[in-house]
Coordinates of C-alpha atoms in Angstrom, one line a residue:
M1455 CA 98.6 142.7 79.2
T1456 CA 96.5 140.4 77.1
G1457 CA 95.2 137.0 77.9
W1458 CA 95.5 134.8 80.9
Y1459 CA 98.4 133.2 82.7
L1460 CA 97.1 129.8 83.7
H1461 CA 97.8 128.3 87.1
G1462 CA 95.4 125.3 86.8
V1463 CA 91.9 124.0 86.2
A1464 CA 89.8 123.0 89.2
R1465 CA 86.5 121.5 90.4
G1466 CA 85.0 123.0 93.6
D1467 CA 83.4 126.1 95.0
V1468 CA 84.2 129.4 93.3
A1469 CA 83.8 131.5 96.4
A1470 CA 86.0 129.2 98.5
L1471 CA 88.7 129.1 95.9
R1472 CA 88.7 132.9 95.5
A1473 CA 89.0 133.3 99.2
A1474 CA 91.9 131.0 99.4
L1475 CA 93.7 133.0 96.7
S1476 CA 92.7 136.5 97.9
D1477 CA 96.1 137.7 99.1
E1478 CA 98.5 135.6 97.0
P1479 CA 100.4 137.6 94.3
G1480 CA 101.0 134.6 92.1
A1481 CA 103.5 134.5 89.2
T1482 CA 102.2 137.4 87.2
G1483 CA 99.7 139.2 89.4
Q1484 CA 96.6 138.6 91.5
P1485 CA 95.0 135.3 90.6
D1486 CA 91.3 135.1 89.8
V1487 CA 88.9 132.2 89.2
T1488 CA 86.6 132.1 86.2
E1489 CA 83.9 129.4 85.7
I1490 CA 83.9 127.9 82.2
D1491 CA 81.2 125.2 81.8
R1492 CA 81.7 123.1 84.9
Y1493 CA 85.4 123.9 85.3
L1494 CA 87.1 126.6 87.4
V1495 CA 90.0 128.2 85.6
I1496 CA 92.6 129.7 88.0
H1497 CA 94.4 132.5 86.1
A1498 CA 96.1 135.8 86.4
P1499 CA 96.8 138.6 83.9
A1500 CA 99.3 137.5 81.2
P1501 CA 102.3 139.7 80.4
D1502 CA 102.7 140.8 76.8
G1503 CA 105.7 138.6 76.2
E1504 CA 106.9 135.3 77.6
V1505 CA 107.0 134.7 81.3
T1506 CA 110.6 134.7 82.5
A1507 CA 111.3 131.8 84.8
T1508 CA 112.6 133.7 87.9
R1509 CA 112.7 132.1 91.3
R1510 CA 110.0 134.6 92.6
R1511 CA 107.6 133.8 89.7
M1512 CA 108.1 130.0 90.0
L1513 CA 107.5 130.1 93.7
G1514 CA 104.4 132.3 93.2
H1515 CA 103.0 129.8 90.7
A1516 CA 103.6 127.0 93.2
R1517 CA 102.0 128.9 96.1
V1518 CA 98.8 129.6 94.1
L1519 CA 98.5 125.9 93.4
E1520 CA 99.2 124.9 97.0
R1521 CA 96.5 127.3 98.3
A1522 CA 94.0 126.2 95.6
M1523 CA 94.5 122.6 96.5
T1524 CA 93.4 123.3 100.1
T1525 CA 89.8 124.0 98.8
A1526 CA 89.4 122.2 95.5
D1527 CA 90.6 119.4 93.3
V1528 CA 93.2 121.0 90.9
L1529 CA 94.8 120.0 87.7
P1530 CA 97.9 122.1 87.7
M1531 CA 99.3 123.8 84.5
R1532 CA 103.0 123.9 83.8
F1533 CA 104.8 127.2 84.7
G1534 CA 104.5 129.8 82.0
H1535 CA 101.4 128.6 80.2
I1536 CA 99.6 131.5 78.6
V1537 CA 96.2 131.6 76.8
R1538 CA 96.0 134.8 74.6
D1539 CA 92.3 134.3 73.8
P1540 CA 90.4 133.0 76.9
A1541 CA 87.2 132.5 74.8
R1542 CA 88.9 129.6 73.1
L1543 CA 89.5 127.8 76.4
G1544 CA 85.9 126.6 76.7
P1545 CA 85.9 124.4 73.6
V1546 CA 89.3 122.9 74.6
L1547 CA 88.0 122.0 78.1
R1548 CA 84.8 120.5 76.7
E1549 CA 86.7 118.4 74.2
A1550 CA 89.2 117.1 76.8
A1551 CA 86.4 116.2 79.3

């Protein structure tokens, strides 16, 4: 697996967000939270190919967002959004701010 499957971008407390997502499998695996500048990126490991839109994966994506929204303000990403080079995400977030 290379890159990140994006669930959303948030503002809030990293520890609280990680705790809220600790036992949620997500769409492609265990979600994590990485701070980039002042944003919290909610992501999981990306598969090598495209993400197939199965019911299980779509519900997993929605559950991650629902749990994240209990502890932070979240801008959700559409289902299946993958970033192959996470290092390029910082400049995109800074430009969009």
